XYZ file of C-alpha atoms in Angstrom:
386
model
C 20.568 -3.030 19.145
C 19.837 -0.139 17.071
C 22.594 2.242 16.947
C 25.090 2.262 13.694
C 27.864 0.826 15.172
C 25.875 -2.304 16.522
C 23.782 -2.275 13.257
C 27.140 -2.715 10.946
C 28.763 -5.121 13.769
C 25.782 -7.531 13.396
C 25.980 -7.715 9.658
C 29.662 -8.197 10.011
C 28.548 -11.223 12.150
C 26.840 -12.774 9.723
C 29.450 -12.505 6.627
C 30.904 -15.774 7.540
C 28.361 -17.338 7.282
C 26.731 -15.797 4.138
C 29.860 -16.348 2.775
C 30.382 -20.093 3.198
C 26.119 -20.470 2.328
C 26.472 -18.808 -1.282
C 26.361 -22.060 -2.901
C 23.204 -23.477 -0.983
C 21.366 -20.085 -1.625
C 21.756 -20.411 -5.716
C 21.079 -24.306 -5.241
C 17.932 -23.422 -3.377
C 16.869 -20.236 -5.009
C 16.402 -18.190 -2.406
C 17.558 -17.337 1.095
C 17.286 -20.045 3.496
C 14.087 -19.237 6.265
C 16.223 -20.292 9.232
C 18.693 -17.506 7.780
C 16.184 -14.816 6.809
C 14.838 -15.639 10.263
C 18.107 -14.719 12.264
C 18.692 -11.761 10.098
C 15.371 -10.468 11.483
C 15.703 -11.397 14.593
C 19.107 -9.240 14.543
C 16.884 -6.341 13.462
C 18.309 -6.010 9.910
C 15.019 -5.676 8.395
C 14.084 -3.349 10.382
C 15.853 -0.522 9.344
C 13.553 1.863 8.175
C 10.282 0.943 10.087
C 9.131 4.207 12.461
C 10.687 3.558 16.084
C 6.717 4.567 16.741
C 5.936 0.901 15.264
C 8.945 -0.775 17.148
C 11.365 -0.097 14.398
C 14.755 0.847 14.216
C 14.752 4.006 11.954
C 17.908 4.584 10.846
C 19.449 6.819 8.430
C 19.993 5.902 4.921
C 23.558 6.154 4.994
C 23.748 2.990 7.753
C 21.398 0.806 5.607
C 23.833 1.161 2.603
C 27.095 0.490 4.210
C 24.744 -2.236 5.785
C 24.006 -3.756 2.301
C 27.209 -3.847 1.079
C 28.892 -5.283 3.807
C 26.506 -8.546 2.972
C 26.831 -7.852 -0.729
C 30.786 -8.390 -0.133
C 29.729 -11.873 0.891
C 26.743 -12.659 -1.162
C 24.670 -10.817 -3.527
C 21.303 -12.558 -2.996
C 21.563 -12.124 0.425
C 22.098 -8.555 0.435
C 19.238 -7.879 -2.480
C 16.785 -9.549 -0.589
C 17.844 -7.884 2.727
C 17.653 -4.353 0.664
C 14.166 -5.497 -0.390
C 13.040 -6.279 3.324
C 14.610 -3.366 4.297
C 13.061 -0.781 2.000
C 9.597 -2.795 2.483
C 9.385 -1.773 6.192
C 9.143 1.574 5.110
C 5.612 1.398 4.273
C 5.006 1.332 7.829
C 5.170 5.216 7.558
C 2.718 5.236 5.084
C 0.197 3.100 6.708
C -2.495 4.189 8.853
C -1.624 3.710 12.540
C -3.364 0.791 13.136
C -2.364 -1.225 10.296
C 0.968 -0.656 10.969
C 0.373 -1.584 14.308
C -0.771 -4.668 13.150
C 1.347 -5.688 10.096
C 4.581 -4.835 12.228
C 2.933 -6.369 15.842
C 5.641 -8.966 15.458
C 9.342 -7.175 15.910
C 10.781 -9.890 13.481
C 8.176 -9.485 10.725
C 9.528 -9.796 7.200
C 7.626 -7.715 4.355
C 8.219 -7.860 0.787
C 6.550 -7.108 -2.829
C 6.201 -5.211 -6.025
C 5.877 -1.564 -6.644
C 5.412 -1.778 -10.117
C 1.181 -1.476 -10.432
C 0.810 -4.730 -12.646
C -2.487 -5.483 -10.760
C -5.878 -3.895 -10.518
C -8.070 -2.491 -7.969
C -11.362 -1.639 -8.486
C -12.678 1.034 -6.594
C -16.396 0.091 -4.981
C -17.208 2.810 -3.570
C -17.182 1.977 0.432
C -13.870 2.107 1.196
C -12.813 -0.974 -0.324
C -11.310 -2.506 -3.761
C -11.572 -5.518 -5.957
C -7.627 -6.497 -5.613
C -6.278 -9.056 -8.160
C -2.889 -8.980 -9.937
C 0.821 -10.389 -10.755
C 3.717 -9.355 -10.335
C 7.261 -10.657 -11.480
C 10.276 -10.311 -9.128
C 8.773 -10.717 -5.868
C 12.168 -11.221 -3.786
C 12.198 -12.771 -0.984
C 8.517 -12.699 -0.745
C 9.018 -16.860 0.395
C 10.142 -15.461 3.544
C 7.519 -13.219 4.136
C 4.644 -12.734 6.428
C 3.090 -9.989 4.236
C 3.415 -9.152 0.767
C 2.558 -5.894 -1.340
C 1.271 -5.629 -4.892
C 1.120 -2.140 -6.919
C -2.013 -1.701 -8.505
C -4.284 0.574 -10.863
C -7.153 2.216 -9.195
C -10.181 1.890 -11.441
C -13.185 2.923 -11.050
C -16.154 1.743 -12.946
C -13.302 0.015 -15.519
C -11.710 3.437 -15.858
C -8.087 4.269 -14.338
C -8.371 6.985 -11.574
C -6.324 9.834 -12.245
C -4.293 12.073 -10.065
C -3.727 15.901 -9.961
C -1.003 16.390 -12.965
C -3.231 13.532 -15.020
C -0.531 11.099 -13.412
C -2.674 7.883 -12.469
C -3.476 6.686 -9.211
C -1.702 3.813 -7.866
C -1.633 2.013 -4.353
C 0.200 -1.123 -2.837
C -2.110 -3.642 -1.122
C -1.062 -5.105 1.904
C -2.266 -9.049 2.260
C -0.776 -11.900 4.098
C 1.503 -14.388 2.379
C -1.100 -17.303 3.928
C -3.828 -15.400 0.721
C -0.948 -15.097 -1.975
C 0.728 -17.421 -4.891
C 4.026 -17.969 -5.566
C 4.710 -18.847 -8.375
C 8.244 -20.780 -9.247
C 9.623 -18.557 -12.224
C 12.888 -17.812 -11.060
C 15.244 -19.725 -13.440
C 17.747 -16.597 -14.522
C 21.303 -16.068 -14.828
C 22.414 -14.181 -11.632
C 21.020 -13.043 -8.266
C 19.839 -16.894 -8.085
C 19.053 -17.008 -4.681
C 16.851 -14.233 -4.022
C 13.739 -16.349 -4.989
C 12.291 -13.365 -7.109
C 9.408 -15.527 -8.230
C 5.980 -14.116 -9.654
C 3.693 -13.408 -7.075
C 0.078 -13.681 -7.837
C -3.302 -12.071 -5.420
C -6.813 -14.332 -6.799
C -8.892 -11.862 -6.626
C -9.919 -10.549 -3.085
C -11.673 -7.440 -1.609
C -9.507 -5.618 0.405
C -10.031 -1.998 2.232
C -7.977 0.722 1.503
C -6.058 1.152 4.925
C -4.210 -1.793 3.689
C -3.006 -0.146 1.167
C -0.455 2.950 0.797
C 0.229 5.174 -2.207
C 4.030 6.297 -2.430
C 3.778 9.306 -4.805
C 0.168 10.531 -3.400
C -0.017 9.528 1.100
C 1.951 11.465 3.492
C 4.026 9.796 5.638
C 4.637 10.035 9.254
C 7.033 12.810 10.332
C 10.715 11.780 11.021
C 13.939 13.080 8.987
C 14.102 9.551 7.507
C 10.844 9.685 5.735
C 11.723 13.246 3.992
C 13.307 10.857 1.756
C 11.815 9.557 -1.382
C 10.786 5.642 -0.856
C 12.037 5.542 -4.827
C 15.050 6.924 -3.494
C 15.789 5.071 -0.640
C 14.857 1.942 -2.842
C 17.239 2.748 -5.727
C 20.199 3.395 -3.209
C 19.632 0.010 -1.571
C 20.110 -1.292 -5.006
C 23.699 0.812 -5.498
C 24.675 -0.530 -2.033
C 24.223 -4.351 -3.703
C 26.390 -3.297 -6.414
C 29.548 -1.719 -4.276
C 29.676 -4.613 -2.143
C 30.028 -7.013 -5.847
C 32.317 -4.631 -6.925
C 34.425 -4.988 -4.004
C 34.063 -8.706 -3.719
C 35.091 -9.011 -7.400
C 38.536 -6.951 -7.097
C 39.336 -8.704 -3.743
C 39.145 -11.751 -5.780
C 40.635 -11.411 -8.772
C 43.560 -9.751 -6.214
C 43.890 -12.838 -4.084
C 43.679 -14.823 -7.727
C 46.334 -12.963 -9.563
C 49.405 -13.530 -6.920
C 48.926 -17.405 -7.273
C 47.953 -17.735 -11.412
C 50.583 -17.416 -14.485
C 48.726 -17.630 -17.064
C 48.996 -19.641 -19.966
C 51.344 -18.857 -22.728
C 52.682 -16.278 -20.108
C 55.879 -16.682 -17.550
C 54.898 -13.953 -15.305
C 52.243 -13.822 -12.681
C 48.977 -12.355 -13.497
C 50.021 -9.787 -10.871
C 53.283 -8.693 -12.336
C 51.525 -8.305 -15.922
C 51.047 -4.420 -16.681
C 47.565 -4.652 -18.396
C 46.783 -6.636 -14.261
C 47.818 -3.115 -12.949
C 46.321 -0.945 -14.868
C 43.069 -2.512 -14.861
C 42.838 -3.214 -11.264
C 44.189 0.285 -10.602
C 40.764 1.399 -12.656
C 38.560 -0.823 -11.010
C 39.551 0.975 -7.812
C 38.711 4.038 -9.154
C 35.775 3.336 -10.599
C 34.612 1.615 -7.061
C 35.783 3.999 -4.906
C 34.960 7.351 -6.589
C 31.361 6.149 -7.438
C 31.588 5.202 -3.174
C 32.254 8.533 -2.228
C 29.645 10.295 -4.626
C 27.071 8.183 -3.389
C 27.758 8.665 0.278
C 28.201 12.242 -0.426
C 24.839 12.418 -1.780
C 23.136 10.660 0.594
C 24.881 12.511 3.977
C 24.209 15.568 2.516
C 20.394 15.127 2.232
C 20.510 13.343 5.463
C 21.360 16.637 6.653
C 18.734 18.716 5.287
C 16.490 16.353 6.039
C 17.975 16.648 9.632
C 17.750 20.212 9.643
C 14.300 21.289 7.820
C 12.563 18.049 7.627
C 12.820 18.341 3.827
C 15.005 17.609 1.102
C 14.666 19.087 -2.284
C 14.524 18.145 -5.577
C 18.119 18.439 -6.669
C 18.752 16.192 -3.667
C 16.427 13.693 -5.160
C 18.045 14.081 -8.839
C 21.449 13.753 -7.375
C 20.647 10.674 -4.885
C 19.194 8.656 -8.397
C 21.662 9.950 -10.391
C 24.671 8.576 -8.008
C 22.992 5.638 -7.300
C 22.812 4.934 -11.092
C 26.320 6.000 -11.798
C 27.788 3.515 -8.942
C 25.307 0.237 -10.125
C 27.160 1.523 -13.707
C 30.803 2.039 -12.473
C 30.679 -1.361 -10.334
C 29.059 -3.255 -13.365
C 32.718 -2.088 -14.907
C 34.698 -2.717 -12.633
C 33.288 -6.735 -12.166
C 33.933 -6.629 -16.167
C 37.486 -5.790 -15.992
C 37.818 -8.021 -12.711
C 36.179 -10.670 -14.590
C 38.245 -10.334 -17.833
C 41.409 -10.586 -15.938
C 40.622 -13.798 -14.314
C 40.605 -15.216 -17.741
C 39.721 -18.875 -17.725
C 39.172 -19.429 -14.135
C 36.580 -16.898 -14.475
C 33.991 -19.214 -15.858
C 34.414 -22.144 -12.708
C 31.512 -21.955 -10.034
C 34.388 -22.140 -8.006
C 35.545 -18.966 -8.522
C 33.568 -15.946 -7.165
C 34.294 -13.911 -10.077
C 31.635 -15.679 -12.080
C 29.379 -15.168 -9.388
C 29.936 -11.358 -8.974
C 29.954 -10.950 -12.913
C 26.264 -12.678 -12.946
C 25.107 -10.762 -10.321
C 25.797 -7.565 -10.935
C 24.620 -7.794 -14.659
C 20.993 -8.624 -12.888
C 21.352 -5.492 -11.035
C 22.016 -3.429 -13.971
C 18.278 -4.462 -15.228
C 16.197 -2.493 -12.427
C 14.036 -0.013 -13.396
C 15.644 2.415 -10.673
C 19.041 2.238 -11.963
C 18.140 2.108 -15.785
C 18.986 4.352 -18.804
C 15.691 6.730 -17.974
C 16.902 7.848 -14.988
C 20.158 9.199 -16.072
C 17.893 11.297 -19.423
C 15.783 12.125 -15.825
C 18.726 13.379 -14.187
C 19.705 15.265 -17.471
C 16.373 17.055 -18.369
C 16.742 18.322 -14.513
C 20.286 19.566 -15.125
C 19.089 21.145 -18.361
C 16.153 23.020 -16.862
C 13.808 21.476 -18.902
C 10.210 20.315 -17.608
C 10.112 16.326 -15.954
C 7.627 14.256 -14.444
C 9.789 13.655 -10.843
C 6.373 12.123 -9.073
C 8.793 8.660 -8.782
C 12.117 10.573 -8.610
């Protein structure tokens, strides 16, 4: 099962169920293994690991539609999908026979931090002194291996890379050698288990590592894309599918609720109109930029095996302005639903939470939009993560 249309069917098979398990994944704090298991199994993960290393690899376009078909259902459960998802694309990075190796198993589930928090010591042989911490290691519970971004050293002293930019590489070890620690007591996205994640210190050699902004990966149309790219759109393809979920809801709500002090249904009220008329907007036109962007470097990656830079400005810069426009339209949504808003019973709360957790990512922050704009303004940027 790896073309589109079977890809998006078996995600649509598991929204029942995702659905009706919200509760038990913010209970628990994570996904559920027999859960993350099945969605495996189905080949979900496995979106953008090389076909060479039994993957599927997609195109980007699938994996978001992918990721907010389970966002619709349950935010956790599509973050920590995204997460697995964008993970396997290390495999393209690896050397061949640690891929081989860390994807042997068709069903493997990979997870980790970018951000280099840790340190690696170079000694000189081909291998590093790894140790490190990292906060928001989603899903990482359900993995089999787990990454950590680290600072090459060397003799103390941070390695630097051409441009003076310094050199950073994730380390591959298995989750059997790692920590996890429980930290995850937040407001929203509560059941993506995003705990620290801690490597004691460990020498490790370098082909278990890959560096995003310095390796080349394996030829393939998909992996012309930036893995910051394709990571940041997974992360707009959580926030359509809570955008969606919240104006479904707060539809469904506002043709059964008068509220108080009010004889009219919430639906009949102008303001209840207006907003959810703007809500739409904001969800669909942000939908249709973002797919736009993406389909178009899909093609050029199709066609020269490269996409250029304005592609990459214009895929963050989308992605940013959806995780933006859906954090709106939850807000009005959420506003509209008044009281009932507030109940765990209602999946407005829910929605609002979650997408205000979203917001916070790095990828989808203020500093890529003055990115975007120095880019658009001709002026000189440091694009080595764009």
């Amino acid at each position: 099962m790896t073309d589109r249309a079977a890809l998006l069917a078996a995600a649509d098979g598991f929204v029942p169920e995702i659905k009706a398990r919200a509760g038990e994944f913010e209970r628990l704090r994570r996904i559920p293994p027999d859960l993350a298991q099945r969605l495996a199994a189905a080949r979900l993960y496995a979106l953008l690991v090389p076909r060479a290393y039994g993957g599927v690899e997609s195109d980007p376009l699938t994996m978001v539609e992918l990721i907010e078909k389970i966002a619709i259902a349950d935010g956790s459960c599509a973050w920590t999908t995204f997460i697995a998802i964008t993970s396997g694309l290390t495999a393209a990075y690896l050397p061949p026979h640690v891929a081989r190796e860390v994807f042997a198993d068709p069903n493997v589930t990979t997870g980790g931090v970018f951000a280099p928090r840790g340190r690696a010591e170079d000694l000189g042989d081909g291998t590093y002194q790894v140790s490190g911490r990292w906060q928001w290691g989603s899903g990482t519970q359900n993995a089999q291996w787990i990454m950590g971004g680290c600072l090459i050293t060397k003799d103390g002293k941070p390695e630097m890379l051409p441009g003076m930019l310094p050199n950073t590489r994730m380390f591959f070890r298995p989750a059997a050698e790692v920590t996890i620690h429980d930290t995850w007591h937040v407001s929203g996205l509560k059941g993506t288990g995003s705990n620290d994640i801690e490597f004691p210190p460990a020498r490790l050699h370098r082909d278990y590592s890959v560096g995003l902004t310095a390796d080349t990966p394996i030829e393939g149309a998909l992996y012309a894309f930036p893995p910051f790219g394709l990571l940041a759109i997974g992360i707009g393809g959580v926030a359509l599918g809570l955008a969606r979920a919240a104006i479904d809801a707060l539809c469904e709500l506002a043709g059964a609720k008068t509220p108080e002090g009010h004889r009219r249904p919430l639906a009949q009220r102008p303001e209840t109109q207006e907003k959810v008329a703007e809500a739409e907007a904001l969800y669909a036109s942000s939908r249709a930029w973002l797919h736009g962007v993406i389909a178009a470097a899909w093609d050029a990656a199709q066609r020269s095996g490269t996409i250029t830079i304005e592609h990459r400005r214009d895929l963050r810069l989308a992605t940013s302005h959806a995780t933006r426009s859906c954090a709106r339209a939850v807000d009005l949504m959420y506003g509209l639903g008044g009281g009932t808003s507030v109940y765990e019973t209602s999946p407005l709360q829910r929605c609002f939470r979650d997408i205000h957790v979203a917001t916070q990512h790095m990828l989808v922050a203020t500093p890529t939009l003055e990115l975007a704009g120095r880019l658009f303004l001709g002026l000189e940027a440091e694009t080595s993560t764009l």
